[in-house]
PDB file of C-alpha atoms in Angstrom:
ATOM      1  CA  UNK A   1      -0.059  -0.037  -0.001  1.00 55.00           C
ATOM      2  CA  UNK A   2       2.778   2.401   0.856  1.00 70.00           C
ATOM      3  CA  UNK A   3       4.479   1.816  -2.464  1.00 70.00           C
ATOM      4  CA  UNK A   4       1.248   2.723  -4.418  1.00 71.00           C
ATOM      5  CA  UNK A   5       0.932   5.946  -2.378  1.00 62.00           C
ATOM      6  CA  UNK A   6       4.526   6.892  -3.143  1.00 60.00           C
ATOM      7  CA  UNK A   7       4.113   6.006  -6.845  1.00 59.00           C
ATOM      8  CA  UNK A   8       0.895   8.062  -7.035  1.00 53.00           C
ATOM      9  CA  UNK A   9       2.536  11.016  -5.341  1.00 56.00           C
ATOM     10  CA  UNK A  10       5.492  10.838  -7.569  1.00 58.00           C
ATOM     11  CA  UNK A  11       3.440  10.653 -10.744  1.00 61.00           C
ATOM     12  CA  UNK A  12       1.256  13.512  -9.675  1.00 55.00           C
ATOM     13  CA  UNK A  13       4.359  15.624  -8.964  1.00 58.00           C
ATOM     14  CA  UNK A  14       5.825  14.904 -12.471  1.00 54.00           C
ATOM     15  CA  UNK A  15       2.458  15.652 -13.983  1.00 53.00           C
ATOM     16  CA  UNK A  16       2.288  19.015 -12.188  1.00 48.00           C
ATOM     17  CA  UNK A  17       5.789  19.809 -13.274  1.00 53.00           C
ATOM     18  CA  UNK A  18       4.703  19.748 -16.956  1.00 53.00           C
ATOM     19  CA  UNK A  19       1.176  21.122 -16.675  1.00 48.00           C
ATOM     20  CA  UNK A  20       2.232  24.812 -16.684  1.00 50.00           C
ATOM     21  CA  UNK A  21       4.256  24.255 -19.848  1.00 47.00           C
ATOM     22  CA  UNK A  22       1.378  22.756 -21.625  1.00 46.00           C
ATOM     23  CA  UNK A  23      -0.992  25.536 -20.469  1.00 49.00           C
ATOM     24  CA  UNK A  24       1.290  28.212 -21.793  1.00 50.00           C
ATOM     25  CA  UNK A  25       1.478  26.418 -25.242  1.00 56.00           C
ATOM     26  CA  UNK A  26      -2.319  26.398 -25.355  1.00 74.00           C
ATOM     27  CA  UNK A  27      -2.383  30.005 -24.344  1.00 91.00           C
ATOM     28  CA  UNK A  28      -0.072  31.012 -27.152  1.00 93.00           C
ATOM     29  CA  UNK A  29      -2.064  29.070 -29.671  1.00 95.00           C
ATOM     30  CA  UNK A  30      -5.217  30.778 -28.474  1.00 95.00           C
ATOM     31  CA  UNK A  31      -3.539  34.181 -28.843  1.00 96.00           C
ATOM     32  CA  UNK A  32      -2.291  33.258 -32.258  1.00 97.00           C
ATOM     33  CA  UNK A  33      -5.888  32.320 -33.192  1.00 97.00           C
ATOM     34  CA  UNK A  34      -7.226  35.680 -31.901  1.00 97.00           C
ATOM     35  CA  UNK A  35      -4.732  37.717 -33.870  1.00 97.00           C
ATOM     36  CA  UNK A  36      -5.215  35.596 -37.020  1.00 98.00           C
ATOM     37  CA  UNK A  37      -8.990  36.264 -36.917  1.00 98.00           C
ATOM     38  CA  UNK A  38      -8.289  39.995 -36.507  1.00 98.00           C
ATOM     39  CA  UNK A  39      -5.866  39.833 -39.435  1.00 98.00           C
ATOM     40  CA  UNK A  40      -8.610  38.174 -41.582  1.00 97.00           C
ATOM     41  CA  UNK A  41     -11.261  40.708 -40.595  1.00 98.00           C
ATOM     42  CA  UNK A  42      -9.042  43.547 -41.650  1.00 97.00           C
ATOM     43  CA  UNK A  43      -7.882  41.795 -44.786  1.00 97.00           C
ATOM     44  CA  UNK A  44     -11.442  41.423 -45.873  1.00 97.00           C
ATOM     45  CA  UNK A  45     -11.839  45.262 -45.455  1.00 97.00           C
ATOM     46  CA  UNK A  46      -8.759  45.688 -47.643  1.00 97.00           C
ATOM     47  CA  UNK A  47      -6.486  46.952 -44.788  1.00 97.00           C
ATOM     48  CA  UNK A  48      -3.363  45.109 -45.653  1.00 97.00           C
ATOM     49  CA  UNK A  49      -1.139  47.125 -43.303  1.00 97.00           C
ATOM     50  CA  UNK A  50      -3.389  46.192 -40.254  1.00 97.00           C
ATOM     51  CA  UNK A  51      -3.498  42.545 -41.450  1.00 97.00           C
ATOM     52  CA  UNK A  52       0.331  42.475 -41.383  1.00 97.00           C
ATOM     53  CA  UNK A  53       0.437  43.888 -37.800  1.00 97.00           C
ATOM     54  CA  UNK A  54      -2.021  41.195 -36.568  1.00 97.00           C
ATOM     55  CA  UNK A  55      -0.323  38.457 -38.507  1.00 98.00           C
ATOM     56  CA  UNK A  56       3.004  39.350 -37.097  1.00 98.00           C
ATOM     57  CA  UNK A  57       1.609  39.054 -33.569  1.00 97.00           C
ATOM     58  CA  UNK A  58       0.009  35.800 -34.478  1.00 98.00           C
ATOM     59  CA  UNK A  59       3.386  34.461 -35.661  1.00 98.00           C
ATOM     60  CA  UNK A  60       5.077  35.460 -32.478  1.00 97.00           C
ATOM     61  CA  UNK A  61       2.590  33.542 -30.391  1.00 96.00           C
ATOM     62  CA  UNK A  62       2.539  30.567 -32.830  1.00 97.00           C
ATOM     63  CA  UNK A  63       6.337  30.421 -32.665  1.00 97.00           C
ATOM     64  CA  UNK A  64       6.265  30.543 -28.860  1.00 95.00           C
ATOM     65  CA  UNK A  65       3.652  27.649 -28.874  1.00 94.00           C
ATOM     66  CA  UNK A  66       5.739  25.713 -31.305  1.00 94.00           C
ATOM     67  CA  UNK A  67       8.927  26.125 -29.055  1.00 93.00           C
ATOM     68  CA  UNK A  68       7.107  24.900 -26.089  1.00 89.00           C
ATOM     69  CA  UNK A  69       5.348  21.899 -27.662  1.00 90.00           C
ATOM     70  CA  UNK A  70       5.940  20.975 -31.333  1.00 93.00           C
ATOM     71  CA  UNK A  71       2.822  20.481 -33.393  1.00 95.00           C
ATOM     72  CA  UNK A  72       2.627  20.088 -37.303  1.00 97.00           C
ATOM     73  CA  UNK A  73      -0.561  22.264 -37.400  1.00 97.00           C
ATOM     74  CA  UNK A  74       1.067  25.089 -35.629  1.00 97.00           C
ATOM     75  CA  UNK A  75       4.104  24.792 -37.997  1.00 97.00           C
ATOM     76  CA  UNK A  76       1.869  24.880 -41.067  1.00 98.00           C
ATOM     77  CA  UNK A  77      -0.009  27.865 -39.519  1.00 98.00           C
ATOM     78  CA  UNK A  78       3.252  29.703 -39.161  1.00 98.00           C
ATOM     79  CA  UNK A  79       4.046  29.019 -42.867  1.00 98.00           C
ATOM     80  CA  UNK A  80       0.727  30.501 -43.987  1.00 98.00           C
ATOM     81  CA  UNK A  81       1.007  33.520 -41.580  1.00 98.00           C
ATOM     82  CA  UNK A  82       4.527  34.251 -43.114  1.00 98.00           C
ATOM     83  CA  UNK A  83       2.906  34.171 -46.539  1.00 98.00           C
ATOM     84  CA  UNK A  84       0.170  36.433 -45.240  1.00 98.00           C
ATOM     85  CA  UNK A  85       2.623  38.871 -43.981  1.00 98.00           C
ATOM     86  CA  UNK A  86       4.666  38.786 -47.302  1.00 98.00           C
ATOM     87  CA  UNK A  87       1.576  39.512 -49.416  1.00 98.00           C
ATOM     88  CA  UNK A  88       0.201  42.003 -46.950  1.00 98.00           C
ATOM     89  CA  UNK A  89       3.371  44.081 -47.169  1.00 98.00           C
ATOM     90  CA  UNK A  90       2.887  44.023 -51.020  1.00 98.00           C
ATOM     91  CA  UNK A  91      -0.591  45.321 -50.371  1.00 98.00           C
ATOM     92  CA  UNK A  92      -2.232  42.230 -51.719  1.00 98.00           C
ATOM     93  CA  UNK A  93      -4.938  42.060 -49.043  1.00 97.00           C
ATOM     94  CA  UNK A  94      -6.927  39.445 -50.909  1.00 98.00           C
ATOM     95  CA  UNK A  95      -4.154  36.969 -51.193  1.00 98.00           C
ATOM     96  CA  UNK A  96      -2.883  37.726 -47.626  1.00 98.00           C
ATOM     97  CA  UNK A  97      -6.349  37.074 -46.275  1.00 98.00           C
ATOM     98  CA  UNK A  98      -6.515  33.708 -47.997  1.00 98.00           C
ATOM     99  CA  UNK A  99      -3.275  32.725 -46.408  1.00 98.00           C
ATOM    100  CA  UNK A 100      -4.477  33.949 -42.978  1.00 98.00           C
ATOM    101  CA  UNK A 101      -7.657  31.945 -43.392  1.00 98.00           C
ATOM    102  CA  UNK A 102      -5.617  28.903 -44.087  1.00 98.00           C
ATOM    103  CA  UNK A 103      -3.392  29.537 -41.127  1.00 98.00           C
ATOM    104  CA  UNK A 104      -6.502  29.825 -38.927  1.00 98.00           C
ATOM    105  CA  UNK A 105      -7.675  26.369 -40.024  1.00 98.00           C
ATOM    106  CA  UNK A 106      -4.310  24.834 -38.934  1.00 98.00           C
ATOM    107  CA  UNK A 107      -4.108  26.817 -35.669  1.00 97.00           C
ATOM    108  CA  UNK A 108      -7.611  25.707 -34.708  1.00 97.00           C
ATOM    109  CA  UNK A 109      -6.682  22.097 -35.429  1.00 97.00           C
ATOM    110  CA  UNK A 110      -3.754  22.503 -33.153  1.00 93.00           C
ATOM    111  CA  UNK A 111      -5.816  23.655 -30.149  1.00 83.00           C
TER     112      UNK A 111
END
């Protein structure tokens, strides 16, 4: 009985050690999703410069999430956000918006 209690306590301790790290990764993904949605909203209005601002914030959060816990959907989301930024800087709001929408799909799958 004592061994079971010790084993349970040890496993709970290890679990608690990693819980904050996972919570931060999820938090960064949520922030990336929020900024990506804002980028899409502004892109649809033709505001390429504001789209770029939000997409850059989304990339920061997505990269932080990826650093904490690797996820292929987050990685793909970053790729599309980078494309959204590139096209947004060229004032191609329509193309940038399409990439942001694709990024959103992947980021939501990562959540």
